PDB file of C-alpha atoms in Angstrom:
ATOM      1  CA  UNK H   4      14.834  -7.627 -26.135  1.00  0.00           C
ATOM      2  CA  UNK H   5      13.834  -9.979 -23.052  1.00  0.00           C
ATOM      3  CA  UNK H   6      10.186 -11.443 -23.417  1.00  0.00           C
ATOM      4  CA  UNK H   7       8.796 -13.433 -20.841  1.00  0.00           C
ATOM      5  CA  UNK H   8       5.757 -16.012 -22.458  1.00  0.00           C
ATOM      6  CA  UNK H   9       2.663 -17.558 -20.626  1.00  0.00           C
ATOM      7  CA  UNK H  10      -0.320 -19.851 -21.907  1.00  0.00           C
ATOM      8  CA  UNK H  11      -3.517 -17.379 -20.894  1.00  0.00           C
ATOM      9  CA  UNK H  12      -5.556 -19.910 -19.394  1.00  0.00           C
ATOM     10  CA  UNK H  13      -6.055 -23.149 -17.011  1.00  0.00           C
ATOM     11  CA  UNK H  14      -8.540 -24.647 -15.757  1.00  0.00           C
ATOM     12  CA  UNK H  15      -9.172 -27.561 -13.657  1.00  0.00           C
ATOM     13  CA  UNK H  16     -10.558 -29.393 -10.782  1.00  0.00           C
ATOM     14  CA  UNK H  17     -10.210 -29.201  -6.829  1.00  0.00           C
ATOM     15  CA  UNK H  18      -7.520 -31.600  -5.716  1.00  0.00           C
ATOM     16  CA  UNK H  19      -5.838 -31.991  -9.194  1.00  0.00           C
ATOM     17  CA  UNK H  20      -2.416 -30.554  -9.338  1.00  0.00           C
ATOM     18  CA  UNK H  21      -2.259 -27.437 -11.561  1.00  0.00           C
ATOM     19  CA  UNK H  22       1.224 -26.954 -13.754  1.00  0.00           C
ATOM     20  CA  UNK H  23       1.300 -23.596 -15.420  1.00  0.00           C
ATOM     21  CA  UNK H  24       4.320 -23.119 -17.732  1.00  0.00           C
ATOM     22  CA  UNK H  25       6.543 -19.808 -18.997  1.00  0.00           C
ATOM     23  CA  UNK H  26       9.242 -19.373 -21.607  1.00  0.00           C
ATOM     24  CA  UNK H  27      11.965 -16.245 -21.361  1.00  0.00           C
ATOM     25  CA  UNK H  28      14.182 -15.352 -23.659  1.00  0.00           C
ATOM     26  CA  UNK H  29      17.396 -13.698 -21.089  1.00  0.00           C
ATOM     27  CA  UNK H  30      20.218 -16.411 -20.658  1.00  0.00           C
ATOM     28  CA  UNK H  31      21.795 -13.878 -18.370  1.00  0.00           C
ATOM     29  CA  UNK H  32      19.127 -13.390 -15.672  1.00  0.00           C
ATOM     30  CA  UNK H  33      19.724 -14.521 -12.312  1.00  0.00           C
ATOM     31  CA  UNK H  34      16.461 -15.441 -10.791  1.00  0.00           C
ATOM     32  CA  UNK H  35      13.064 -16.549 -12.218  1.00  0.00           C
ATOM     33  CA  UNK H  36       9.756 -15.755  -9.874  1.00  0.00           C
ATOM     34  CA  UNK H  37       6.113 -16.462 -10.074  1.00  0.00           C
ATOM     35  CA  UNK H  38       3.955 -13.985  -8.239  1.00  0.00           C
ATOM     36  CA  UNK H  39       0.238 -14.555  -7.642  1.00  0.00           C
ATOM     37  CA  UNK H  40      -2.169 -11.238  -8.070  1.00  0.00           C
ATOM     38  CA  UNK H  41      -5.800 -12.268  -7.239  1.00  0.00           C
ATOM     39  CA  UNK H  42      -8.446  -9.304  -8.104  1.00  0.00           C
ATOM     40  CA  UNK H  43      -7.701  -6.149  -7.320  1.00  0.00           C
ATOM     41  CA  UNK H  44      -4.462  -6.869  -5.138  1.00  0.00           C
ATOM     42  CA  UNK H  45      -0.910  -6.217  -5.595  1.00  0.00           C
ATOM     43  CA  UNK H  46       1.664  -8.811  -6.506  1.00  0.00           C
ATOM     44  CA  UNK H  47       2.376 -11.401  -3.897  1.00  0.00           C
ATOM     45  CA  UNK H  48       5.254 -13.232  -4.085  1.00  0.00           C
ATOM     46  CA  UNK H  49       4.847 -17.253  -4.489  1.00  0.00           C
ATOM     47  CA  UNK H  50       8.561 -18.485  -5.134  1.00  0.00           C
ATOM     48  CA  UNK H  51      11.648 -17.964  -6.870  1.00  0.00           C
ATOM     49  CA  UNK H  52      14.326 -20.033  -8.151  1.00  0.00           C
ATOM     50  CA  UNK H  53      17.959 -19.057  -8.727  1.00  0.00           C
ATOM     51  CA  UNK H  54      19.498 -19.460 -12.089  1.00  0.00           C
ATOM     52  CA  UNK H  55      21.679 -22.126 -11.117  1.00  0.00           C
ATOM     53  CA  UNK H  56      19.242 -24.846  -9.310  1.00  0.00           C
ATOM     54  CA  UNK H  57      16.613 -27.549 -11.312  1.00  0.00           C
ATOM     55  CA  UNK H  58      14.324 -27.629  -9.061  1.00  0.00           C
ATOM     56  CA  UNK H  59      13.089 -26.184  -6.113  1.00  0.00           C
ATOM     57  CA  UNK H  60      10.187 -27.357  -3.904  1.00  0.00           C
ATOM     58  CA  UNK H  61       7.932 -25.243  -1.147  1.00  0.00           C
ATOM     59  CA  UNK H  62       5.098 -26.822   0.477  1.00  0.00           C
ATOM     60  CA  UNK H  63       2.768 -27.391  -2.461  1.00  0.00           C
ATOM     61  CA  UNK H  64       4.646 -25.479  -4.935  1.00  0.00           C
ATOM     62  CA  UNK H  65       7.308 -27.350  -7.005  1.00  0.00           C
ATOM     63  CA  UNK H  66       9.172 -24.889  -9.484  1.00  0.00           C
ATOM     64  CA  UNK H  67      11.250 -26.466 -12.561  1.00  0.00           C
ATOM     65  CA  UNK H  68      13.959 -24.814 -14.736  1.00  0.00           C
ATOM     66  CA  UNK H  69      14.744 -26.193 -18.238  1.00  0.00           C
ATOM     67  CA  UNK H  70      17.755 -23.369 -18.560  1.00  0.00           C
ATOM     68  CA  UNK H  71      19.293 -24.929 -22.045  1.00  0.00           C
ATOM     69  CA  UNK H  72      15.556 -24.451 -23.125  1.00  0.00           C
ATOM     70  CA  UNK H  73      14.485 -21.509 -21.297  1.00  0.00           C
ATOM     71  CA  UNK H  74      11.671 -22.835 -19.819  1.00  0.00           C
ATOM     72  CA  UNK H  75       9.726 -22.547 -15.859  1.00  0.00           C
ATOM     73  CA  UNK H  76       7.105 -24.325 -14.737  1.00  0.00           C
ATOM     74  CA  UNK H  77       5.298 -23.530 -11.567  1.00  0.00           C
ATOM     75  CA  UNK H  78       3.316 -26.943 -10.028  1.00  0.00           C
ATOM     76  CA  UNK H  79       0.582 -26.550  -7.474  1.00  0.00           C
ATOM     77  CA  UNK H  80      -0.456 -29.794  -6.040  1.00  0.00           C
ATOM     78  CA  UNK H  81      -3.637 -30.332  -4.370  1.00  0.00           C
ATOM     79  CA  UNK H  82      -5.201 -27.446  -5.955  1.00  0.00           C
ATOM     80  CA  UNK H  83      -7.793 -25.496  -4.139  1.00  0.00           C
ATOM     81  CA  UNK H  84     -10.598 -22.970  -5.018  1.00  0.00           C
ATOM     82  CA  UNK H  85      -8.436 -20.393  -3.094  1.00  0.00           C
ATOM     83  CA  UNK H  86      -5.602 -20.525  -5.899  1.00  0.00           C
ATOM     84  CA  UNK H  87      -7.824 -19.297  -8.333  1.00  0.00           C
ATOM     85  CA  UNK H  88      -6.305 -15.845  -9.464  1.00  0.00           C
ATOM     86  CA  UNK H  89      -3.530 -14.908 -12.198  1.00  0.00           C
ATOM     87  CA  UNK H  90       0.170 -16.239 -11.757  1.00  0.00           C
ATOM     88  CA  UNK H  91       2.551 -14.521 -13.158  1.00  0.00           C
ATOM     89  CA  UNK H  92       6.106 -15.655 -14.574  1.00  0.00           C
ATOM     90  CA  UNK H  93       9.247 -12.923 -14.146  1.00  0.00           C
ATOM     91  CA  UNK H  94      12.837 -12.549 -15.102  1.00  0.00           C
ATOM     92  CA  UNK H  95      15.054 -10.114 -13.342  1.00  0.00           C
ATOM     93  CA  UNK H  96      17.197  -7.449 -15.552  1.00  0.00           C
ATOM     94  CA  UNK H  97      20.572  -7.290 -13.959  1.00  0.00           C
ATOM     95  CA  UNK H  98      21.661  -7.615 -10.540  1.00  0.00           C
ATOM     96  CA  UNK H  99      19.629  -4.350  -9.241  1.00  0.00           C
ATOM     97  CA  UNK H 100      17.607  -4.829 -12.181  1.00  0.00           C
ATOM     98  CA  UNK H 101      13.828  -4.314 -12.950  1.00  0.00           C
ATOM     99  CA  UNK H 102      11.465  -7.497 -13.093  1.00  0.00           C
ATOM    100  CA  UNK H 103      10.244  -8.287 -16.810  1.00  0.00           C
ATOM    101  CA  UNK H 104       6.641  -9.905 -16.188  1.00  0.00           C
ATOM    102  CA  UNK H 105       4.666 -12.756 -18.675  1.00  0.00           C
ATOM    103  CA  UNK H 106       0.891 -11.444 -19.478  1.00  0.00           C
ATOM    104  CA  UNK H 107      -0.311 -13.651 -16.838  1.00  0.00           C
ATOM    105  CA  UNK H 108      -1.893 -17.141 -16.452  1.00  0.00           C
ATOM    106  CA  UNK H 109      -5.389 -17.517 -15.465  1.00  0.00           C
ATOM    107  CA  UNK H 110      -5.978 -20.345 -13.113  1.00  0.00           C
ATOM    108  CA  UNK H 111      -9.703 -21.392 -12.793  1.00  0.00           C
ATOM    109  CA  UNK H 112     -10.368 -23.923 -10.089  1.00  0.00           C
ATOM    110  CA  UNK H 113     -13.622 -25.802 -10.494  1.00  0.00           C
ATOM    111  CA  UNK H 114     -14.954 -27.637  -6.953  1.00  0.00           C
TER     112      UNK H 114
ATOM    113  CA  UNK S  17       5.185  -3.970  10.467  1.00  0.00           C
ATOM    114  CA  UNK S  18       3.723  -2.048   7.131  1.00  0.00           C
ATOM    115  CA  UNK S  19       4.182  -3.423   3.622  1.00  0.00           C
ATOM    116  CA  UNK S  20       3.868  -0.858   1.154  1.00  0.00           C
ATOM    117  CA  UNK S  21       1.429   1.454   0.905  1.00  0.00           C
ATOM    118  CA  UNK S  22       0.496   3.451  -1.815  1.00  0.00           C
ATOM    119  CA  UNK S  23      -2.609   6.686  -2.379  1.00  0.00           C
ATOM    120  CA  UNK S  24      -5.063   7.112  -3.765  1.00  0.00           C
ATOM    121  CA  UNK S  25      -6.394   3.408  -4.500  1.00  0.00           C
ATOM    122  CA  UNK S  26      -8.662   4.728  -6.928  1.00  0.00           C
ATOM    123  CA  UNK S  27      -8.372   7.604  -9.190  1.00  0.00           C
ATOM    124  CA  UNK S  28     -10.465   9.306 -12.141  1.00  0.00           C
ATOM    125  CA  UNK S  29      -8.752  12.143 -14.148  1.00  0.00           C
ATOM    126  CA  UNK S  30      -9.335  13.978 -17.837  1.00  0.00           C
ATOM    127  CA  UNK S  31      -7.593  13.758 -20.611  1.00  0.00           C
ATOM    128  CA  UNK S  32      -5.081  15.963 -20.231  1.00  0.00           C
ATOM    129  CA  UNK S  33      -4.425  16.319 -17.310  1.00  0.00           C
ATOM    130  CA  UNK S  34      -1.935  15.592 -14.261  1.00  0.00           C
ATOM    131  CA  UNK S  35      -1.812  13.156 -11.762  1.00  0.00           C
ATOM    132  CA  UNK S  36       0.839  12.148  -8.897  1.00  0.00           C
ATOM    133  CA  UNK S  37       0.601   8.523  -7.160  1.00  0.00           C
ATOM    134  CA  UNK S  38       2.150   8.057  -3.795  1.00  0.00           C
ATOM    135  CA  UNK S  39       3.911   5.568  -2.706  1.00  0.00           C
ATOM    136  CA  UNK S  40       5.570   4.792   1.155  1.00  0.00           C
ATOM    137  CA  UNK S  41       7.846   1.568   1.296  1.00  0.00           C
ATOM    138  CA  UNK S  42       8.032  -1.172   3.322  1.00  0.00           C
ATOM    139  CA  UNK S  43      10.068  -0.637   6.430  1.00  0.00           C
ATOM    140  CA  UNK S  44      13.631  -0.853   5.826  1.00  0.00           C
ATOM    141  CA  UNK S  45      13.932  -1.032   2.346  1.00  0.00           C
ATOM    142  CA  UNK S  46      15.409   2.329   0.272  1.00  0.00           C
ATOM    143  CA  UNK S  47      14.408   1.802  -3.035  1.00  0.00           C
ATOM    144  CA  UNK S  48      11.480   2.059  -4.782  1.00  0.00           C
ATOM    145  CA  UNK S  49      10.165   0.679  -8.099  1.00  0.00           C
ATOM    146  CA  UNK S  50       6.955   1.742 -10.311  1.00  0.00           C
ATOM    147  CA  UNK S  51       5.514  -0.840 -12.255  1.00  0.00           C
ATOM    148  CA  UNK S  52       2.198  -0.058 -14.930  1.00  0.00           C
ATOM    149  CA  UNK S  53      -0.360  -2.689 -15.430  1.00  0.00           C
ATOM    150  CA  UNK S  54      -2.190  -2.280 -18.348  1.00  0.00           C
ATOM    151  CA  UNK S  55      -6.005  -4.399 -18.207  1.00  0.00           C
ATOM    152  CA  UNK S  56      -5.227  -7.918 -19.324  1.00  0.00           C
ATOM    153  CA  UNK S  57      -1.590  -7.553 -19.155  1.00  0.00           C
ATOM    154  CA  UNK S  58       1.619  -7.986 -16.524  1.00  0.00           C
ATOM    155  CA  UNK S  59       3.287  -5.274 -15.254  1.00  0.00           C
ATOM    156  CA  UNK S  60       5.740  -2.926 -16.811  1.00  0.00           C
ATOM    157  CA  UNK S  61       8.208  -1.684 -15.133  1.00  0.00           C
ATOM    158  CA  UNK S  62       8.527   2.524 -15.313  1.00  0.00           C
ATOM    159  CA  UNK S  63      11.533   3.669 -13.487  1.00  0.00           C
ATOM    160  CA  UNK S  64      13.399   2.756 -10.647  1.00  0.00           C
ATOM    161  CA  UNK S  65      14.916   5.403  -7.542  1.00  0.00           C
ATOM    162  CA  UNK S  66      17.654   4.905  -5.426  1.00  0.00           C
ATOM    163  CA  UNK S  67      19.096   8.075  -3.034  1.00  0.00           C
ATOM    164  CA  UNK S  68      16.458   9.919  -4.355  1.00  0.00           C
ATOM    165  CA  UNK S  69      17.702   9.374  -7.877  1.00  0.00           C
ATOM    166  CA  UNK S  70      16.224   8.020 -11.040  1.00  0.00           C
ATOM    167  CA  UNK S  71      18.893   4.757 -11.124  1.00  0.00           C
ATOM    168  CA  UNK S  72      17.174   3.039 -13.908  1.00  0.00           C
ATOM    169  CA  UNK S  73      14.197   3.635 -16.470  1.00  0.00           C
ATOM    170  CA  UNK S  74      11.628   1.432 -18.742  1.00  0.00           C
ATOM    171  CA  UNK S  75      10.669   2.443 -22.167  1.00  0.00           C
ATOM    172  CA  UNK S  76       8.346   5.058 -20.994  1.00  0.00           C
ATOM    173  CA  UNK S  77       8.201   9.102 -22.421  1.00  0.00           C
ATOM    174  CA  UNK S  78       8.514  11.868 -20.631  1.00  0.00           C
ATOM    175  CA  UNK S  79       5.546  12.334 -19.396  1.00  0.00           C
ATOM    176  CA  UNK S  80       6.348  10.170 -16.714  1.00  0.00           C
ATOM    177  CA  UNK S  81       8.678  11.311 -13.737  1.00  0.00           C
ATOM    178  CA  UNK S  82       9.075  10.389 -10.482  1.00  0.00           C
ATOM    179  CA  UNK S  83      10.472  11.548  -7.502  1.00  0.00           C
ATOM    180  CA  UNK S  84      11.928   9.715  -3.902  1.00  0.00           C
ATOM    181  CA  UNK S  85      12.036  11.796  -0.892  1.00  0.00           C
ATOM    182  CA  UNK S  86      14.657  11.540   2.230  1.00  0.00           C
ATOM    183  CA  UNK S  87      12.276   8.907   4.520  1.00  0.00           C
ATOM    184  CA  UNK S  88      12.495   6.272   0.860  1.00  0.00           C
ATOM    185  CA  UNK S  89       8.752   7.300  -0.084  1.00  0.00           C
ATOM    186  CA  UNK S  90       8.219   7.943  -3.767  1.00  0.00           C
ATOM    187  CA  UNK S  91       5.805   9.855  -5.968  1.00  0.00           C
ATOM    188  CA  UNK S  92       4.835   8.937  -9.331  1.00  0.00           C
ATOM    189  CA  UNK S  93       4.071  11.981 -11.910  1.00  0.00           C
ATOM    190  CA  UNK S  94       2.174  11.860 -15.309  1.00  0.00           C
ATOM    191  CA  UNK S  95       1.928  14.732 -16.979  1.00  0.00           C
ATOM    192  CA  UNK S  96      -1.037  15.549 -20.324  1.00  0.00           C
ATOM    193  CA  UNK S  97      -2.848  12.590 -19.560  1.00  0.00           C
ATOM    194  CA  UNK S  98      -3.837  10.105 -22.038  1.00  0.00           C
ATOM    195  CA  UNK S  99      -6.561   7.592 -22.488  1.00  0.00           C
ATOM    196  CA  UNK S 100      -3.863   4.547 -22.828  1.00  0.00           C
ATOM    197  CA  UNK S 101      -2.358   5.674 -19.690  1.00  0.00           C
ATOM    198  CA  UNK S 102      -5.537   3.890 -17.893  1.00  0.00           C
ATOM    199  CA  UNK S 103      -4.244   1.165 -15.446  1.00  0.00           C
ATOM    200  CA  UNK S 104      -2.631  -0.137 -12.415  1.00  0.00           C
ATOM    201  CA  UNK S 105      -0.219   1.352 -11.576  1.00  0.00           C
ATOM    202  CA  UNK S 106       1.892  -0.375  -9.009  1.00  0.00           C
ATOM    203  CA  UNK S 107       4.812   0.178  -6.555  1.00  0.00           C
ATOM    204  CA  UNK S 108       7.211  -2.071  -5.275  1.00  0.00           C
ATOM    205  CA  UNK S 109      10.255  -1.363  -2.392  1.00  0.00           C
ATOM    206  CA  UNK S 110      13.454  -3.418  -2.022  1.00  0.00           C
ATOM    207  CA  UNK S 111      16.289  -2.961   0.216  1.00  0.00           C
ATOM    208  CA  UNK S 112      19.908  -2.564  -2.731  1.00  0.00           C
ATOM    209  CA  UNK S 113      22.759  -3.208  -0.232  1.00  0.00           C
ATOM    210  CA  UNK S 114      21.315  -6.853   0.042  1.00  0.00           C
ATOM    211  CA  UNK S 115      22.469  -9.702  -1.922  1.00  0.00           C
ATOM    212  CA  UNK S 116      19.541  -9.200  -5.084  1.00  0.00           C
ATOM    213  CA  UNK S 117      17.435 -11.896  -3.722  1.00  0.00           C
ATOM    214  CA  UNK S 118      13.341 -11.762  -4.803  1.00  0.00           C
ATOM    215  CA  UNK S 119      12.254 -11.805  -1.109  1.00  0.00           C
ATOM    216  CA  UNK S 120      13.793  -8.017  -1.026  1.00  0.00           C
ATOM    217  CA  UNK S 121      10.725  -6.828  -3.661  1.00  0.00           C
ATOM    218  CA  UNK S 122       7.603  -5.722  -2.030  1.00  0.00           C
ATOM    219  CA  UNK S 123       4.147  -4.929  -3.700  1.00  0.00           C
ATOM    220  CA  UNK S 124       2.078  -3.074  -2.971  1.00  0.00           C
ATOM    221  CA  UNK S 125      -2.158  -2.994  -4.017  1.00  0.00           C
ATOM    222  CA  UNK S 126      -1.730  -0.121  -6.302  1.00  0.00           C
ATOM    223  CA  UNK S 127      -3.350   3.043  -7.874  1.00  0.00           C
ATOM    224  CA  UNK S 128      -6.099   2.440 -10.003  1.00  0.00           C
ATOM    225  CA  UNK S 129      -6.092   4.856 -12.836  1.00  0.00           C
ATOM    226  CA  UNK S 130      -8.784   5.620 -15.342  1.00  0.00           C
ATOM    227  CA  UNK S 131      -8.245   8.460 -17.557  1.00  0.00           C
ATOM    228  CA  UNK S 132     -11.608   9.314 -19.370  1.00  0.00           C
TER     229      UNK S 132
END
C-alpha cells in the first residue's frame, strides 16, 4: 500500500535554511503537500506541488520533486523561531482521494 | 469568513462508551473529510462524505460512522469506546466540483479525545 516516510527530527539555528525531506511510495498520485501543525492546532497548509513540475518556489519555501526516485523536499530559508512546529509530508489517493500523511518532522529552531 | 469548525475541542469519555464529534465546513465547500491523529503520529484518514453519503472509507471498523447533514456539516460517531481510540481527531472540508487542487482542503483544530 502507499507509505509516505519522514526523518523525525531537525534541528538547527535562526537564519540557517532548514531542508526537511520525505519519500512516498504512489507513482500515480497527483499532488505532493507539506502542511505545518504547531501544538495543538489543525493542519495548515504550507505548499503543494503538482506531479508534473521540479520545482516550485513560494516566498521562503522552495519544494523539490525527485519523481523517478520518489522523493520531496521542503526548504525553508532564513529559518525563524516561529517555524518551529511539525511539518508534515502528504500524497493524495486519487483525484477526490484522501491525503496519506508521513509521521511528521520535528523542526527545532535554536536562536 | 469561517474556516472549519469543529465541537467539542476537548473531550473525556469511558471505555465503552459513545461519542459523536461535530464538524461545520468552511463556507462553500460540500464535502467533508475525518482524519485520526494518533500521539506522535500523522493523520489517518477515516472516511470521506459527499451528498450526505459515505463516498470513500480508510481502514477503520465499524465502530466508526459518520454522518453529513443538508447545510455540508458532518458528525463523527464511535461507538464501544476503546483506549487506542485516544487522539485527534480532525476534520477537513473541500469543495469536489473543483479541479482537485490542495488549496480546496481545509483543517480544522480538532477534537481532542481521551478515552480512559
Amino acid at each position: 500500500g502507499e507509505d509516505v516516510e519522514q526523518s523525525l527530527f531537525l534541528s538547527v539555528r535562526e537564519g540557517d535554511s532548514s531542508v526537511i525531506n520525505c519519500t512516498y511510495t504512489d507513482s500515480s498520485s497527483t499532488y505532493l503537500y507539506w502542511y505545518k501543525q504547531e501544538p495543538g492546532a489543525g493542519l495548515q497548509l504550507l505548499t503543494y506541488i503538482f506531479s508534473n513540475m521540479d520545482m516550485k518556489q513560494d516566498q521562503r519555501l522552495t519544494v523539490l520533486l525527485n519523481k523517478k526516485d520518489k522523493h520531496l523536499s521542503l526548504r525553508i530559508a532564513d529559518t525563524q523561531t516561529g517555524d518551529s512546529a511539525i511539518y508534515f509530508c502528504a500524497e493524495k489517493e486519487g483525484s477526490q482521494g484522501n491525503l496519506i500523511f508521513g509521521k511528521g518532522t520535528k523542526l527545532s529552531v535554536k536562536p | 469568513d469561517a474556516g472549519v469548525t469543529q465541537s467539542p475541542t476537548h473531550l473525556i469519555k469511558t471505555r465503552g462508551q459513545q461519542v459523536t464529534l461535530r464538524c461545520s465546513p468552511k463556507s462553500g465547500h460540500d464535502t467533508v473529510s475525518w482524519y485520526q491523529q494518533a500521539l506522535g503520529q500523522g493523520p489517518q484518514f477515516i472516511f470521506q462524505y459527499y451528498e450526505e453519503e459515505e463516498r470513500q472509507r480508510g481502514n477503520f471498523p465499524d465502530r466508526f460512522s459518520g454522518h453529513q447533514f443538508p447545510n455540508y456539516s458532518s458528525e463523527l460517531n464511535v461507538n464501544a469506546l476503546l483506549l487506542g481510540d485516544s487522539a485527534l481527531y480532525l476534520c477537513a472540508s473541500s469543495l469536489t466540483l473543483t479541479d482537485p487542487q490542495a488549496m480546496s482542503y481545509t483543517f480544522g483544530s480538532g477534537t481532542r479525545l481521551t478515552v480512559v
